[in-house]
Coordinates of C-alpha atoms and ligand atoms in Angstrom, one line a residue:
X228 CA 100.4 65.4 89.6
X229 CA 100.4 67.8 92.5
X230 CA 99.6 71.4 91.7
X231 CA 102.2 73.8 93.1
X232 CA 100.9 77.3 93.5
X233 CA 102.5 80.3 95.1
X234 CA 100.7 81.8 98.0
X235 CA 101.9 85.1 99.3
X236 CA 101.0 85.3 102.9
X237 CA 101.6 89.0 103.5
X238 CA 100.1 92.0 102.0
X239 CA 103.0 92.6 99.7
X240 CA 103.0 91.3 96.2
X241 CA 106.7 90.4 96.6
X242 CA 106.9 88.1 99.6
X243 CA 105.5 84.8 98.5
X244 CA 105.9 81.3 99.8
X245 CA 105.2 78.3 97.6
X246 CA 102.8 75.8 99.0
X247 CA 101.4 72.6 97.5
X248 CA 97.8 72.7 96.9
X249 CA 96.0 69.4 97.1
X250 CA 96.6 67.5 93.9
X251 CA 92.9 66.7 93.2
X252 CA 92.2 70.4 92.5
X253 CA 94.4 70.3 89.4
X254 CA 92.5 67.4 88.0
X255 CA 89.1 68.8 88.5
X256 CA 87.3 69.9 85.4
X257 CA 86.5 73.1 87.3
X258 CA 90.0 74.4 86.7
X259 CA 89.1 74.0 83.0
X260 CA 91.9 75.4 80.9
X261 CA 93.1 78.4 83.0
X262 CA 96.7 78.6 84.0
X263 CA 99.1 80.9 85.9
X264 CA 100.8 83.4 83.7
X265 CA 98.5 83.0 80.6
X266 CA 99.4 86.5 79.4
X267 CA 103.2 86.3 80.1
X268 CA 104.1 86.4 76.5
X269 CA 101.0 88.0 74.9
X270 CA 100.6 90.8 77.4
X271 CA 103.4 90.7 79.9
X272 CA 102.2 93.8 81.9
X273 CA 98.6 92.7 82.1
X274 CA 98.6 91.9 85.8
X275 CA 100.5 95.0 86.6
X276 CA 98.1 97.2 84.6
X277 CA 95.1 95.6 86.5
X278 CA 96.8 96.0 89.8
X279 CA 97.6 99.7 89.2
X280 CA 94.0 100.4 88.1
X281 CA 92.7 98.7 91.3
X282 CA 95.2 100.5 93.5
X283 CA 94.3 103.9 92.1
X284 CA 90.6 103.2 92.4
X285 CA 91.1 102.0 95.9
X286 CA 93.0 105.2 96.8
X287 CA 90.1 107.3 95.6
X288 CA 87.4 105.1 97.3
X289 CA 88.4 102.2 99.5
X290 CA 84.8 100.8 99.2
X291 CA 85.7 99.5 95.7
X292 CA 87.7 96.7 97.2
X293 CA 84.8 94.8 98.8
X294 CA 82.7 95.9 95.8
X295 CA 85.0 94.2 93.3
X296 CA 85.4 91.0 95.5
X297 CA 81.6 90.7 95.6
X298 CA 81.3 91.4 91.9
X299 CA 83.6 88.6 91.0
X300 CA 81.6 86.2 93.3
X301 CA 78.4 87.3 91.5
X302 CA 80.0 86.9 88.1
X303 CA 81.2 83.3 88.9
X304 CA 77.9 82.2 90.4
X305 CA 75.9 83.2 87.3
X306 CA 76.9 81.7 83.9
X307 CA 80.4 81.0 85.3
X308 CA 83.3 83.5 85.6
X309 CA 82.8 85.0 82.2
X310 CA 82.4 88.7 82.8
X311 CA 78.7 88.5 82.2
X312 CA 78.0 90.6 85.3
X313 CA 79.8 93.6 83.6
X314 CA 77.5 93.9 80.6
X315 CA 75.1 96.9 80.6
X316 CA 71.7 97.0 79.0
X317 CA 68.1 96.1 79.5
X318 CA 67.6 93.0 81.6
X319 CA 71.2 92.1 82.0
X320 CA 72.6 90.6 85.2
X321 CA 73.8 94.0 86.2
X322 CA 70.3 95.3 86.4
X323 CA 69.0 92.6 88.7
X324 CA 68.3 93.3 92.4
X325 CA 71.3 91.5 93.9
X326 CA 73.7 93.4 91.6
X327 CA 72.3 96.9 92.1
X328 CA 74.8 97.7 94.8
X329 CA 77.9 96.3 93.2
X330 CA 80.8 98.8 93.1
X331 CA 83.9 99.1 91.0
X332 CA 82.7 98.8 87.4
X333 CA 84.6 101.9 86.5
X334 CA 87.8 100.4 87.8
X335 CA 87.4 97.3 85.6
X336 CA 86.6 99.6 82.6
X337 CA 89.7 101.7 83.4
X338 CA 91.9 98.6 83.4
X339 CA 90.3 97.4 80.2
X340 CA 91.0 100.7 78.4
X341 CA 94.6 100.6 79.4
X342 CA 94.9 96.9 78.4
X343 CA 93.4 97.6 75.0
X344 CA 96.0 100.3 74.5
X345 CA 98.9 98.0 75.5
X346 CA 97.7 94.7 74.0
X347 CA 94.5 95.1 71.9
X348 CA 92.1 92.2 71.9
X349 CA 94.1 90.0 74.3
X350 CA 93.0 90.2 77.9
X351 CA 89.4 89.2 78.8
X352 CA 87.2 91.2 81.1
X353 CA 86.5 88.0 83.0
X354 CA 90.3 87.7 83.8
X355 CA 90.5 91.4 84.7
X356 CA 87.7 90.9 87.3
X357 CA 89.4 87.7 88.7
X358 CA 92.7 89.5 89.0
X359 CA 91.1 92.7 90.5
X360 CA 89.3 90.6 93.1
X361 CA 92.6 89.2 94.3
X362 CA 94.2 92.7 94.2
X363 CA 91.3 93.9 96.3
X364 CA 92.0 91.3 99.0
X365 CA 95.7 92.3 99.0
X366 CA 94.8 96.0 99.3
X367 CA 92.7 95.3 102.4
X368 CA 95.7 93.5 104.0
X369 CA 94.6 89.9 103.1
X370 CA 96.5 87.2 101.4
X371 CA 98.1 87.4 97.9
X372 CA 97.9 84.4 95.6
X373 CA 98.5 83.7 91.9
X374 CA 95.4 83.8 89.8
X375 CA 95.2 81.3 86.9
X376 CA 94.1 83.2 83.8
X377 CA 93.0 82.5 80.3
X378 CA 89.2 83.0 80.8
X379 CA 87.2 84.3 77.8
X380 CA 84.2 86.5 77.9
X381 CA 80.7 85.3 77.7
X382 CA 78.1 86.8 75.4
X383 CA 75.0 86.0 77.5
X384 CA 73.8 88.1 80.5
X385 CA 70.3 87.7 81.8
X386 CA 68.8 89.3 84.9
X387 CA 66.7 86.2 85.6
X388 CA 69.8 84.0 86.0
X389 CA 70.7 85.9 89.2
X390 CA 67.9 84.2 91.1
X391 CA 70.4 81.4 91.9
X392 CA 72.6 83.7 93.8
X393 CA 72.7 83.1 97.6
X394 CA 70.5 85.6 99.5
X395 CA 70.8 87.1 103.0
X396 CA 67.9 85.0 104.4
X397 CA 69.2 81.7 103.1
X398 CA 69.5 78.8 105.5
X399 CA 72.7 76.8 105.7
X400 CA 71.0 74.0 103.7
X401 CA 70.1 76.4 100.9
X402 CA 73.6 77.9 100.9
X403 CA 75.1 74.4 100.8
X404 CA 72.9 73.5 97.9
X405 CA 73.8 76.7 95.9
X406 CA 77.5 76.2 96.5
X407 CA 77.5 72.4 95.8
X408 CA 75.6 73.0 92.6
X409 CA 78.8 74.8 91.4
X410 CA 81.2 72.2 92.9
X411 CA 82.0 74.0 96.1
X412 CA 81.8 72.1 99.4
X413 CA 80.6 73.2 102.8
X414 CA 84.1 74.2 104.1
X415 CA 84.7 76.3 101.0
X416 CA 81.3 77.9 101.5
X417 CA 82.2 78.9 105.0
X418 CA 85.7 80.0 104.0
X419 CA 84.3 82.1 101.1
X420 CA 81.6 83.7 103.2
X421 CA 84.7 85.0 105.1
X422 CA 84.8 87.5 102.2
X423 CA 82.4 89.4 104.5
X424 CA 85.4 90.3 106.6
X425 CA 85.4 93.5 104.4
X426 CA 82.6 95.6 103.2
X427 CA 79.1 96.6 104.2
X428 CA 75.4 95.8 103.8
X429 CA 72.4 98.1 103.4
X430 CA 70.1 98.2 106.4
X431 CA 67.3 97.0 104.1
X432 CA 68.8 93.6 103.6
X433 CA 68.9 92.6 107.3
X434 CA 66.5 94.9 109.2
X435 CA 63.9 92.1 109.3
X436 CA 66.1 90.6 112.0
X437 CA 66.1 93.6 114.3
X438 CA 62.5 94.3 115.3
X439 CA 59.4 92.5 116.5
X440 CA 56.9 92.3 113.7
X441 CA 54.0 90.2 112.4
X442 CA 56.7 87.9 111.0
X443 CA 57.9 87.3 114.5
X444 CA 60.2 88.7 117.2
X445 CA 63.7 90.1 116.6
X446 CA 66.2 87.4 115.8
X447 CA 67.1 85.8 119.2
X448 CA 70.5 84.7 117.9
X449 CA 71.7 88.3 117.8
X450 CA 73.8 89.3 120.9
X451 CA 71.6 91.8 122.9
X452 CA 74.2 94.6 123.0
X453 CA 74.8 94.2 119.3
X454 CA 71.1 94.2 118.6
X455 CA 70.7 97.5 120.3
X456 CA 73.6 98.9 118.3
X457 CA 72.1 97.7 115.0
X458 CA 68.7 99.1 115.9
X459 CA 70.3 102.5 116.4
X460 CA 72.2 102.2 113.1
X461 CA 69.1 100.9 111.2
X462 CA 65.9 102.3 112.9
X463 CA 62.7 100.6 112.0
X464 CA 61.4 103.2 109.5
X465 CA 64.8 104.6 108.7
X466 CA 66.8 104.8 105.4
X467 CA 67.2 101.3 104.0
X468 CA 70.3 102.3 102.1
X469 CA 72.4 103.3 105.2
X470 CA 75.3 100.8 105.2
X471 CA 76.7 98.9 108.1
X472 CA 80.0 96.9 108.3
X473 CA 79.6 93.2 107.8
X474 CA 82.5 92.6 110.2
X475 CA 81.9 94.9 113.1
X476 CA 85.0 96.6 114.4
X477 CA 87.2 95.5 111.5
X478 CA 85.2 96.2 108.3
X479 CA 88.1 97.5 106.2
X480 CA 90.7 94.8 107.1
X481 CA 90.8 91.3 105.6
X482 CA 91.2 89.2 108.8
X483 CA 89.5 86.5 110.9
X484 CA 87.4 88.9 113.0
X485 CA 84.3 88.1 110.9
X486 CA 84.3 84.5 112.2
X487 CA 85.0 85.7 115.8
X488 CA 82.0 88.0 115.5
X489 CA 79.8 85.1 114.4
X490 CA 80.8 83.2 117.5
X491 CA 79.6 86.2 119.6
X492 CA 76.2 86.6 117.9
X493 CA 77.5 89.6 116.0
X494 CA 76.8 88.4 112.4
X495 CA 75.0 91.1 110.5
X496 CA 73.3 89.0 107.8
X497 CA 71.1 86.1 108.8
X498 CA 73.0 83.9 106.3
X499 CA 76.2 84.7 108.2
X500 CA 74.9 84.1 111.7
X501 CA 73.4 80.7 110.8
X502 CA 76.9 79.5 110.0
X503 CA 77.5 79.6 113.7
X504 CA 74.1 78.4 114.9
X505 CA 74.0 75.4 112.5
X506 CA 76.0 72.4 113.9
X507 CA 77.2 71.5 110.4
X508 CA 79.1 74.7 110.0
X509 CA 79.9 75.9 113.5
X510 CA 83.0 73.7 113.9
X511 CA 84.4 75.2 110.7
X512 CA 83.8 78.7 112.0
X513 CA 85.5 77.7 115.2
X514 CA 88.6 76.5 113.3
X515 CA 88.8 79.7 111.3
X516 CA 88.2 82.4 114.0
X517 CA 91.6 82.6 115.5
X518 CA 94.0 85.2 114.0
X519 CA 96.5 82.3 113.7
X520 CA 94.0 80.0 111.8
X521 CA 94.5 78.8 108.2
X522 CA 91.8 81.2 107.0
X523 CA 94.0 83.2 104.6
X524 CA 95.5 80.2 102.9
X525 CA 92.2 78.5 102.7
X526 CA 90.5 81.6 101.3
X527 CA 93.2 81.8 98.5
X528 CA 92.6 78.2 97.6
X529 CA 88.8 78.5 97.6
X530 CA 89.0 81.6 95.5
X531 CA 91.1 79.8 92.9
X532 CA 88.3 77.1 92.8
X533 CA 85.5 79.7 92.7
X534 CA 87.3 81.7 90.0
X535 CA 87.3 78.7 87.7
X536 CA 83.6 77.9 87.8
X537 CA 82.3 77.4 84.3
X538 CA 85.1 79.3 82.6
X539 CA 85.2 79.7 78.9
X540 CA 88.6 79.0 77.4
X541 CA 90.2 78.2 74.0
X542 CA 87.9 79.1 71.1
X543 CA 84.8 79.6 73.3
X544 CA 83.4 83.1 74.1
X545 CA 85.3 86.2 73.0
X546 CA 87.7 88.9 74.2
X547 CA 85.4 91.9 74.6
X548 CA 86.6 95.2 73.4
X549 CA 84.8 97.0 76.2
X550 CA 83.7 95.2 79.3
X551 CA 80.2 96.6 79.4
X552 CA 79.1 95.3 76.0
X553 CA 79.5 92.1 73.9
X554 CA 81.5 92.7 70.7
Ligands
HEM299 C1 77.4 82.6 101.3 C2 76.5 83.2 100.7 C3 76.5 84.7 100.6 C4 75.4 85.5 100.8 C5 74.0 85.1 101.2 C6 75.9 86.9 100.6 C7 75.1 88.0 100.7 C8 75.5 89.3 100.8 C9 74.7 90.5 101.0 C10 73.2 90.4 101.2 C11 75.5 91.5 101.0 C12 75.1 93.0 101.2 C13 74.8 93.6 99.9 C14 74.3 95.0 100.1 O1 73.5 95.3 101.0 O2 74.7 95.9 99.2 C15 76.9 91.1 100.8 C16 78.0 91.9 100.7 C17 79.2 91.4 100.4 N1 79.6 90.1 100.0 FE1 78.4 88.5 100.2 N2 77.2 86.9 100.3 C18 77.6 85.6 100.2 C19 78.9 85.1 99.9 C20 79.9 85.9 99.5 C21 81.1 85.5 99.0 C22 81.4 84.0 98.6 C23 81.9 86.6 98.8 C24 83.3 86.7 98.2 C25 84.2 85.7 98.3 C26 81.2 87.7 99.2 C27 81.6 89.0 99.3 C28 80.9 90.1 99.7 C29 81.5 91.4 100.0 C30 82.9 91.8 99.9 C31 80.4 92.2 100.4 C32 80.5 93.7 100.7 C33 80.2 94.5 99.4 C34 80.3 96.0 99.6 O3 80.7 96.5 100.6 O4 80.0 96.7 98.6 N3 79.9 87.3 99.7 N4 76.8 89.7 100.6

């Protein structure tokens, strides 16, 4: 049976078109038990409450949009999309290196507080995060789509499990291996990396590309003008926490410019630029880089797939009372 899903191609929550998503996706175990409108009777305002919390957080600090999108990715890639990244405490995922710069926890907590007041014990933190990631894309003028819900919250969160997250120095082969281990193919990898159309990276995560060192010369795949620009923004012994847009010139708008930048040697992370230099992924970048490409629709579809990695449903897991601690 073919899965019909609404994709809303513009930045409003109201203007949606219905497209048919390839039937196979519905049959995949990865979609395990979530469905659109899971809370329609048990907590009819759930999605509105989340959206309003994200909108108000975004008005106060637009940086929470990329922060929440990345947080959802890091949740899904470690123990599945079960809200495990939200748990505080010693040696939880949240304390691990790759998660130290995540933003937007307070927005998720705020949504949860309001949801507990409206419908106690009903809406999971994992679902709040999945919905908030979608809302973050919409707020940065990207696509809107319907998020299947019904995830339950996990009770396990270990810092050591974050070792499997993709890193900024990963080759295409390593990125492919990390995505395919979770059921995502090479095209979905490239499409999802397009999440870097918004947000920033700290100088410390890519400065090794910018200067000659004992490890070798500056990365020759960087466009020379862009290299000079990055060297000014991130001087050799400067502050590693200074942040630079991942999509130069369009870092706050969800668009195809990230792919266009890759084609011009203007990727900030090495893991981004190799998507252009590697012949396995370059044709995909080429297909996505036009403003008229299918990027937005493909991103929505790939997000639905990523958002269903290893989900807990039914009687598994729990509905946390607060997102930062197991019950
Ligand atoms: C393909 C492998 C990926 C690698 C190696 C990677 C790595 C990184 C790194 C190193 C940063 C900068 C972190 C910092 O300095 O604070 C970053 C930021 C970001 N990543 Fe990824 N990422 C990948 C995939 C994804 C995916 C699939 C998404 C979402 C769909 C995503 C969304 C983001 C966003 C939105 C930011 C900006 C965060 C902010 O501004 O706070 N990334 N990523």
